[in-house]
Short mmCIF file of C-alpha atoms and ligand atoms in Angstrom, two decimals:
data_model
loop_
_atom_site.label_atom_id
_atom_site.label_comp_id
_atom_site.label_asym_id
_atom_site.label_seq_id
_atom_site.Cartn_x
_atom_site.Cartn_y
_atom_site.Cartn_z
CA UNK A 1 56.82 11.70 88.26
CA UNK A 2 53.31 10.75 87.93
CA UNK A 3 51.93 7.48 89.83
CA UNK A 4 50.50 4.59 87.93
CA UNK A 5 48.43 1.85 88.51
CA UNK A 6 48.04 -2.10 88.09
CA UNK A 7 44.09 -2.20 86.92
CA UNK A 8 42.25 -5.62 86.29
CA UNK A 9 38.76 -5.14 84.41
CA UNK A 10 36.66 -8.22 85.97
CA UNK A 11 33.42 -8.61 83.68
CA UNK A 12 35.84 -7.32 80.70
CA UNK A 13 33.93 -8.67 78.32
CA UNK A 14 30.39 -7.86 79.63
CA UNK A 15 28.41 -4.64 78.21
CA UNK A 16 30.11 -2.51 81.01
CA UNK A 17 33.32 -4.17 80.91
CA UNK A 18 34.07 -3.36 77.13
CA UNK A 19 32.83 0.41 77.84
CA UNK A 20 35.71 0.61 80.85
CA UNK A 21 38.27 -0.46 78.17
CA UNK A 22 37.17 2.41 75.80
CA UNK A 23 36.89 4.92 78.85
CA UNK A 24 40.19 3.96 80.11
CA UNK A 25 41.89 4.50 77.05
CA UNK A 26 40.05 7.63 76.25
CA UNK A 27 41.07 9.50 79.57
CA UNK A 28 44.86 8.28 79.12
CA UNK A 29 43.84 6.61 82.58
CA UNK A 30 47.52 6.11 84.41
CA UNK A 31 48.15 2.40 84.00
CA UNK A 32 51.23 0.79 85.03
CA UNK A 33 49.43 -2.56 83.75
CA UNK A 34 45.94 -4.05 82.48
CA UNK A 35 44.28 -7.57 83.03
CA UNK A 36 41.05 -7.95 81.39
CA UNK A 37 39.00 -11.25 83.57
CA UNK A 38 35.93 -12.53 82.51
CA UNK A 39 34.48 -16.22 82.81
CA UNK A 40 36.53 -19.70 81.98
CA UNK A 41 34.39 -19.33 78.64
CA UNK A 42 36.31 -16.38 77.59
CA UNK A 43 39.68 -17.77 77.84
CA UNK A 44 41.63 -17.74 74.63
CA UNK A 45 39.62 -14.18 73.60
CA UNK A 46 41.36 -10.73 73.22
CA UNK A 47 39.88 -7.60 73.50
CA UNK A 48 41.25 -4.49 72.10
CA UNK A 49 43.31 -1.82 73.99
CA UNK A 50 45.16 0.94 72.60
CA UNK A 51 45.93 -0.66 69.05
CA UNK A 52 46.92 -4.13 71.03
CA UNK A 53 44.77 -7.47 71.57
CA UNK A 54 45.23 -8.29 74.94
CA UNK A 55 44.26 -11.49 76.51
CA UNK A 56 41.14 -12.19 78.50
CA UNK A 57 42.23 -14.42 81.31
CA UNK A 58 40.43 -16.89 83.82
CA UNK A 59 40.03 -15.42 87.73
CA UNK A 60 42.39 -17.60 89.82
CA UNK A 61 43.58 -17.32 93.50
CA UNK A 62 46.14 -15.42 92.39
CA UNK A 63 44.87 -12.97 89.89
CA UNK A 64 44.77 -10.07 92.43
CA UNK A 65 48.34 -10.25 93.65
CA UNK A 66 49.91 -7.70 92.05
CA UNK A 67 46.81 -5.59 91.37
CA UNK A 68 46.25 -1.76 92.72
CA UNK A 69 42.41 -1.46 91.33
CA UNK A 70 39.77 -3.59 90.27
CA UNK A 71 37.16 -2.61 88.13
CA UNK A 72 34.67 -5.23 88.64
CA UNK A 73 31.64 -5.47 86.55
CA UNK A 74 30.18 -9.47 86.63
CA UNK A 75 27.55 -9.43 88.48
CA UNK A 76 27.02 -9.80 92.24
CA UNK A 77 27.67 -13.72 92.65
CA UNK A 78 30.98 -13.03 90.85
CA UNK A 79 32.05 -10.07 92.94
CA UNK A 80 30.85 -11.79 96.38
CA UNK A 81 32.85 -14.95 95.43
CA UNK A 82 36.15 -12.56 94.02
CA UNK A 83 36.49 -9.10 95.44
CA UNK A 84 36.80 -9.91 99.08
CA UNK A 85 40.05 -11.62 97.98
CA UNK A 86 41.30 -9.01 95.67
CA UNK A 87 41.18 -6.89 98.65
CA UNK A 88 42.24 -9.18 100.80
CA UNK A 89 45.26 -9.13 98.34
CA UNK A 90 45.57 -5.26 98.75
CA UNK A 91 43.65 -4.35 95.98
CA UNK A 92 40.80 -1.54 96.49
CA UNK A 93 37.63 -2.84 94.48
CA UNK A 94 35.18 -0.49 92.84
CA UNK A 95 32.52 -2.59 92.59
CA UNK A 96 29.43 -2.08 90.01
CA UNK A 97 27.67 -5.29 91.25
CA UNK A 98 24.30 -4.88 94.00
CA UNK A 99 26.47 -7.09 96.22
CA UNK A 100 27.81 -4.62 98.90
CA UNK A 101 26.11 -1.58 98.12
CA UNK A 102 24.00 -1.35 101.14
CA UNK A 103 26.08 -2.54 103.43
CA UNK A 104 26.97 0.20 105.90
CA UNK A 105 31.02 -0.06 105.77
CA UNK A 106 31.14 0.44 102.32
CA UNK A 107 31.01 3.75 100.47
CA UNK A 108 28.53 4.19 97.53
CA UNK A 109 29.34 6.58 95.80
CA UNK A 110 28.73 9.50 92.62
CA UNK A 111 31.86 11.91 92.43
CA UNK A 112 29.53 14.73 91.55
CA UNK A 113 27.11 14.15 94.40
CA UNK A 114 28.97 12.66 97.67
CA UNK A 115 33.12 12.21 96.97
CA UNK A 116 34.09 12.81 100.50
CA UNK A 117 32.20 9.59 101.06
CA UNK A 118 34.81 7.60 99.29
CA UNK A 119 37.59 8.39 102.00
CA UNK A 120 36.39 5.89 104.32
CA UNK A 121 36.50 3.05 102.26
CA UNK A 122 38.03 -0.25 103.72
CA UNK A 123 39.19 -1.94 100.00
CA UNK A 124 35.47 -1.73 97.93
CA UNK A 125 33.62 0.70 97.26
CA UNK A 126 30.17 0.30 95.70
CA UNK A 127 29.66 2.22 92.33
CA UNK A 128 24.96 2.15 92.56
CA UNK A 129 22.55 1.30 90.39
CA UNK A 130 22.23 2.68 87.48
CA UNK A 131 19.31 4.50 87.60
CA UNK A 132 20.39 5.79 90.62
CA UNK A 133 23.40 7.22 90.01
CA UNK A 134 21.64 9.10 86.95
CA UNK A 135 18.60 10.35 88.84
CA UNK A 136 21.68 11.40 91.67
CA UNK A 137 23.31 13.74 89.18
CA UNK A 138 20.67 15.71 87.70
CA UNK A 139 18.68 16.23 91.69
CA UNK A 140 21.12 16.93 93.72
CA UNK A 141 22.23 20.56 92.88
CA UNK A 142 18.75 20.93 93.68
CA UNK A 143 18.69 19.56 96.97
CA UNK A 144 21.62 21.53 97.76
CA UNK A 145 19.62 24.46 97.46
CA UNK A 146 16.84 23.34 98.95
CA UNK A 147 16.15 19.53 100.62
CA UNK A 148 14.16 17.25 98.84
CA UNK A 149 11.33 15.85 100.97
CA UNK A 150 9.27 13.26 98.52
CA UNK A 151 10.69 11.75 95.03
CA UNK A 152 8.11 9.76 92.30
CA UNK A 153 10.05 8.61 89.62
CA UNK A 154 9.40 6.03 86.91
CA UNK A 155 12.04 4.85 84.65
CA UNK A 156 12.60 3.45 80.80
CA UNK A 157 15.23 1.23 80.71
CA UNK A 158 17.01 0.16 77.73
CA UNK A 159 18.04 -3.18 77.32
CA UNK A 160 21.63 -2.18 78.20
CA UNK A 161 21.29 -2.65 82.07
CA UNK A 162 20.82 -6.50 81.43
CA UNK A 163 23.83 -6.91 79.39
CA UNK A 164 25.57 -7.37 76.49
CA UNK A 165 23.60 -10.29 76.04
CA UNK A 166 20.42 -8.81 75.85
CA UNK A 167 21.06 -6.12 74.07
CA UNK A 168 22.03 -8.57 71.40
CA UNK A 169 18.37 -10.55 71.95
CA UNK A 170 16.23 -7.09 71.15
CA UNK A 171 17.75 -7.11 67.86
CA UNK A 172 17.51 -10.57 67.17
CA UNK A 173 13.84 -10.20 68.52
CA UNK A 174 13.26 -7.96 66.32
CA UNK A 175 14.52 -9.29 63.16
CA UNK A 176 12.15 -12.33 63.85
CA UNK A 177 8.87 -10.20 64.61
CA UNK A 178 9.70 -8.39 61.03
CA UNK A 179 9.92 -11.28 59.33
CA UNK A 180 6.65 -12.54 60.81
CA UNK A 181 8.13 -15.31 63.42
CA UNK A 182 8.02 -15.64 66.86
CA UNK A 183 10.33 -13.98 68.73
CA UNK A 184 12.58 -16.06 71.11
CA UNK A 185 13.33 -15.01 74.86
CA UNK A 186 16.68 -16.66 76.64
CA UNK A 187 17.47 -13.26 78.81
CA UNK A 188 14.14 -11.66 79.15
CA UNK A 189 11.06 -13.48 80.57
CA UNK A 190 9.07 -11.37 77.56
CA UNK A 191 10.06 -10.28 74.09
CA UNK A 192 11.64 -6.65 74.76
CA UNK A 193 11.14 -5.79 70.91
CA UNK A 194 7.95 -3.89 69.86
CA UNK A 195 7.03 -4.45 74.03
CA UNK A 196 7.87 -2.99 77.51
CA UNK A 197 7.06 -4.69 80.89
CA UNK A 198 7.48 -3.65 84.52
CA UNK A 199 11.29 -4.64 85.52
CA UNK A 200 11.28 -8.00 85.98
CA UNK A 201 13.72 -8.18 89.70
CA UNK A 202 12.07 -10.07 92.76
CA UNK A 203 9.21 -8.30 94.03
CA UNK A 204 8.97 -8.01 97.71
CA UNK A 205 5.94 -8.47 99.73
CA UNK A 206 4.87 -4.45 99.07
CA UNK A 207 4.97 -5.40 95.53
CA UNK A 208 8.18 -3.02 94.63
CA UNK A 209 10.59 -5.21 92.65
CA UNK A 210 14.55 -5.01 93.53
CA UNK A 211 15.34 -2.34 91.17
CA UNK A 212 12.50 0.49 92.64
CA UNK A 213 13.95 -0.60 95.90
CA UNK A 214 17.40 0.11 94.79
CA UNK A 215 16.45 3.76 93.61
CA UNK A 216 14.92 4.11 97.29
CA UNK A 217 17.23 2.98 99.40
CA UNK A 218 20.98 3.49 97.33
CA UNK A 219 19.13 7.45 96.86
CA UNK A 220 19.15 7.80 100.62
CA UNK A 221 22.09 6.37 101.08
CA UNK A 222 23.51 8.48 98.36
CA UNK A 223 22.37 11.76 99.22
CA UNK A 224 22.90 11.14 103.05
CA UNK A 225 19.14 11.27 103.55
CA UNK A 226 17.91 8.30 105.58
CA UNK A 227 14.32 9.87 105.47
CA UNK A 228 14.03 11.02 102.27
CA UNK A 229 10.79 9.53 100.73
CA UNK A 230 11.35 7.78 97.59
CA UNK A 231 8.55 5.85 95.31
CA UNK A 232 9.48 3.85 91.78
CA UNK A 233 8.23 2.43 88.94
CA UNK A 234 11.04 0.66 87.13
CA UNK A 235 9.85 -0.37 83.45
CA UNK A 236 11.95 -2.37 80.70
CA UNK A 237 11.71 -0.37 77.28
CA UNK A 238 13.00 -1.42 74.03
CA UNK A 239 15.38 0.93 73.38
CA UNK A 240 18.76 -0.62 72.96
CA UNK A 241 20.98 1.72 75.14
CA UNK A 242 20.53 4.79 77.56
CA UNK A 243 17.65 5.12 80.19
CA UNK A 244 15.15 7.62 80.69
CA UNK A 245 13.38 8.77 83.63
CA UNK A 246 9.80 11.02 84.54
CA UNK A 247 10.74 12.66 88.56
CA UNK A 248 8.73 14.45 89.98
CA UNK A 249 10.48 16.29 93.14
CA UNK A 250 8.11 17.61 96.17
CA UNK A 251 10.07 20.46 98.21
CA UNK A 252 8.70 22.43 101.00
CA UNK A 253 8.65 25.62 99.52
CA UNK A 254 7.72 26.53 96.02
CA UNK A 255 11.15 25.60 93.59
CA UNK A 256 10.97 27.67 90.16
CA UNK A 257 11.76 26.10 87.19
CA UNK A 258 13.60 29.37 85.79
CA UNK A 259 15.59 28.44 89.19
CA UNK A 260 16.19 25.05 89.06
CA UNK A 261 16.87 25.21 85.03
CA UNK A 262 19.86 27.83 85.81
CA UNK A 263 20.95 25.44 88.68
CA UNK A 264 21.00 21.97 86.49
CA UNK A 265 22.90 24.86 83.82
CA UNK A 266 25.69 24.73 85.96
CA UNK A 267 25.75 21.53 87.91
CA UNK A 268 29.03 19.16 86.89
CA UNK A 269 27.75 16.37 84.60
CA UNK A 270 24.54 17.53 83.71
CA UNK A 271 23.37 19.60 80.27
CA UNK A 272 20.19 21.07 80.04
CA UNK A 273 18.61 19.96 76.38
CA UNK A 274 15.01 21.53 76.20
CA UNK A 275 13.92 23.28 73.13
CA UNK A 276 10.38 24.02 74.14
CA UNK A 277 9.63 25.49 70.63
CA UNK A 278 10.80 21.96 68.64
CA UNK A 279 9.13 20.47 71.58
CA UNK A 280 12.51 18.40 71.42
CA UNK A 281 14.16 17.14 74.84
CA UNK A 282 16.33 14.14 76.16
CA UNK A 283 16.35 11.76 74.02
CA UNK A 284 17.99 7.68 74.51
CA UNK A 285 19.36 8.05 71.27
CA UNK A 286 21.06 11.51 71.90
CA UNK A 287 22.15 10.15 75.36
CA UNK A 288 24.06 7.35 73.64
CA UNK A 289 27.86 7.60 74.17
CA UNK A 290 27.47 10.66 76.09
CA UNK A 291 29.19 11.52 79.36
CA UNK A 292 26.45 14.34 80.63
CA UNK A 293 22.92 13.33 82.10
CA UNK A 294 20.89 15.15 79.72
CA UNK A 295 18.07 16.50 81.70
CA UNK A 296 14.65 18.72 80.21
CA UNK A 297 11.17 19.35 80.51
CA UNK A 298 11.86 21.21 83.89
CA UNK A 299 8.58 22.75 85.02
CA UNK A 300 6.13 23.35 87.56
CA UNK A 301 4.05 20.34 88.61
CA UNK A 302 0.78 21.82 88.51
CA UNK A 303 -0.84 19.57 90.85
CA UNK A 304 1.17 20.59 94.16
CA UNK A 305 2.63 24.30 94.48
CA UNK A 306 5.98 22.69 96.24
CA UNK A 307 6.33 20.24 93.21
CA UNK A 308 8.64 20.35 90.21
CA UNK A 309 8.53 18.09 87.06
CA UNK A 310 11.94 16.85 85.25
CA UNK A 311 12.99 14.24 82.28
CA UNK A 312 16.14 12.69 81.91
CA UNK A 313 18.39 10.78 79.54
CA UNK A 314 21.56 8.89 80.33
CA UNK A 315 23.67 6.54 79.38
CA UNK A 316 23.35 3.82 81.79
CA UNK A 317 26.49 1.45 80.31
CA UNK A 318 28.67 5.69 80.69
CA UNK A 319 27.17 7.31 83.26
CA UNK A 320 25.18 4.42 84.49
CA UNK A 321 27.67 2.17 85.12
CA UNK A 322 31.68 2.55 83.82
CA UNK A 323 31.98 6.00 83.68
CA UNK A 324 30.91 6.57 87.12
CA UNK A 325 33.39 3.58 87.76
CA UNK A 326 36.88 5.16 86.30
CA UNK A 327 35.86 8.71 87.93
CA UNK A 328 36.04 7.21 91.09
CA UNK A 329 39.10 5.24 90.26
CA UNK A 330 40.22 9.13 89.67
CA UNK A 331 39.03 10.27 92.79
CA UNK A 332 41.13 7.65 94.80
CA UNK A 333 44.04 8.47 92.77
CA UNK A 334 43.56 12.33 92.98
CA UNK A 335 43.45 12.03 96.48
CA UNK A 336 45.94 9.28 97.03
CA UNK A 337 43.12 7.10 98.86
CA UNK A 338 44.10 4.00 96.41
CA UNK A 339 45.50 2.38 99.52
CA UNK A 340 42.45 0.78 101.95
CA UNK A 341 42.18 3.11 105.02
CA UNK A 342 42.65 0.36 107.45
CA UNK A 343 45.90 0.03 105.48
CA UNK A 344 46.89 4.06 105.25
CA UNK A 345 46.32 3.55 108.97
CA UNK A 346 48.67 1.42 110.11
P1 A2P B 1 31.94 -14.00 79.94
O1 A2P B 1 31.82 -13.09 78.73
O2 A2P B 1 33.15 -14.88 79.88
O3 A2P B 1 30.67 -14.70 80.28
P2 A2P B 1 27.17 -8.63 80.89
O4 A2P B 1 26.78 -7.81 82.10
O5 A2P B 1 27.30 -7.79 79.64
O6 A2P B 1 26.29 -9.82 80.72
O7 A2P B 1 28.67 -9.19 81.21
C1 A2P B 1 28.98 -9.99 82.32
C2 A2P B 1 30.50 -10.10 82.47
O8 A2P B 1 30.79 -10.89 83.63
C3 A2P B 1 31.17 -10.81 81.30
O9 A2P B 1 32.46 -10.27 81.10
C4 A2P B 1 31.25 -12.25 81.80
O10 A2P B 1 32.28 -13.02 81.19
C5 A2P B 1 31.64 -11.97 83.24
N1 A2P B 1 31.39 -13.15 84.09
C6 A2P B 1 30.24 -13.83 84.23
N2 A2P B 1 30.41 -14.86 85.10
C7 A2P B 1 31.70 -14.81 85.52
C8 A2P B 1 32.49 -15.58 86.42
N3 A2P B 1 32.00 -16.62 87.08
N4 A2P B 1 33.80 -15.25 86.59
C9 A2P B 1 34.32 -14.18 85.94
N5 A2P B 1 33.62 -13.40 85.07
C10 A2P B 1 32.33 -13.72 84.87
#
């Protein structure tokens, strides 16, 4: 008989948290039992789940005790304060918050790029950036092939990766610019709509903000590269949902685009969408809903002979975020690492 599992959704009724409802449902996840968490402020809410409203319930002390998995997706004050006690309760965490993603006992991890990686895990593992984790998918069949020695990307991120919330204040930003009034900011330092502005995270003293650092350091950490070379420009775009990203790739030999193209053809969670004729390639709006990194415009970079061009869409609330979530949730399960390894130890 098939195992299943007691999941709690913290965040459940954030951006991510509602798309790890739909995702659980869609891939018949094994549950044995679901607890959707969110804030105080949510109490009395349902959500639905498989043709039921369930309940959104309060964290408490004892909210983890009979939990297998937590999906947690509030932020990284809400995971520092919660998940060491939901593993402390026996629960293994996979956690989409920045809190303990660079921290050097704790996997971080995208099934398509390092699995193996998850094994280890001591109760959390860290699910990265968003970004990240898209950029992750759509190199890393080509640094298989042949190591990546430099990346320069620059992102467009939809308002999606700050939330529900915000997602909610481009439209409403929006409305008031077309109706000639000013448009008001409560999540955004600017107005989003009809605008775009360098990510607004803490700069550091190099001037790269938190999120270019994340796509540095989580990418090394990711692909097992602690040298790689890694430069960012992160930029806020109005575009509701779904990122896109410009990387350019420097290798130390000459990688062909025919190459790489047939490559990214085959690679798990990738699809190629270039139509060179219609001049029509990955688009936010296509991306939308979908599972796949959709990568195009693979070419030469004609400014260095080692140097190859690509452009991605993905859905960073999927991909980005719950998607890569539940597949690791699958991973454990597939290969019965649910239980922490200290634990499996013993
Ligand atoms: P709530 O809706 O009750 O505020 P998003 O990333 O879309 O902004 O969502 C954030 C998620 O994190 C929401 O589900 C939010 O719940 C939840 N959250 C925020 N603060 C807390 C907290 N202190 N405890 C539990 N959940 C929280």
């Amino acid at each position: 008989m098939a195992e299943s599992y007691r999941v709690a959704i913290l965040g459940a009724t954030g951006a991510v948290g509602t798309e790890l409802l739909t995702l659980l449902e869609e891939r018949s996840f094994p549950l044995a039992s679901l607890k959707l968490l969110a804030s105080a402020r949510s109490v009395g809410h349902t959500l639905p789940f498989k043709g039921e409203a369930l309940p959104v319930e309060a964290v408490d002390k004892k909210t983890f005790d009979e939990v297998d998995i937590v999906l947690a997706s509030a932020g990284g004050y809400t995971s520092k304060e919660w998940v060491p006690q939901a593993v402390a309760a026996g629960a293994v965490v996979i956690d989409n918050s920045s809190a303990f993603r660079m921290d050097p006992t704790v996997p971080l991890v995208v099934p398509e790029v390092n699995p193996h990686a998850a094994a280890s895990h001591r109760g959390i593992i860290a699910n990265p950036n968003c970004t990240t984790i898209l950029m992750a998918v759509a190199i890393y069949p080509l640094h298989q092939v042949q190591p990546i020695r430099r990346i320069v990307a620059a992102t467009y991120q939809s308002a999606s990766g700050a939330g529900a919330k915000a997602m909610e204040e481009v439209k409403v930003q929006a409305q008031a610019i077309l109706n000639g009034q000013e448009p008001i900011t409560n999540i955004f330092p600017y107005p989003l709509a009809f605008n775009l502005f360098p990510h607004n995270s803490k700069l550091n003293e190099q001037g790269y903000c938190e999120e270019e650092m994340k796509m540095v350091n989580e990418s090394r950490k990711i692909l097992g590269s602690p040298d790689l070379r890694v430069t960012a420009t992160c930029v806020r775009v109005p575009v509701l949902r779904a990122h896109s990203e410009a990387i350019n790739l420097e290798f130390d030999q000459p990688f062909s685009p025919v190459k790489a193209r047939e490559i990214l053809r085959q690679a798990p969670g990738v699809k190629v969408v270039e139509d060179w004729q219609a001049n029509y390639f990955p688009m936010p709006i296509d991306a939308s809903g979908q599972d796949d990194v959709l990568v195009g415009r693979i070419r030469q970079d004609i400014s260095h002979p080692c140097g190859l061009e690509l452009w991605l869409s993905g859905d960073q609330i999927r991909k980005g975020a719950a998607l890569n979530a539940v597949q690791i949730a699958e991973l454990l399960i597939e290969k019965n690492w649910v239980k922490p390894a200290v634990a499996m130890a013993n």
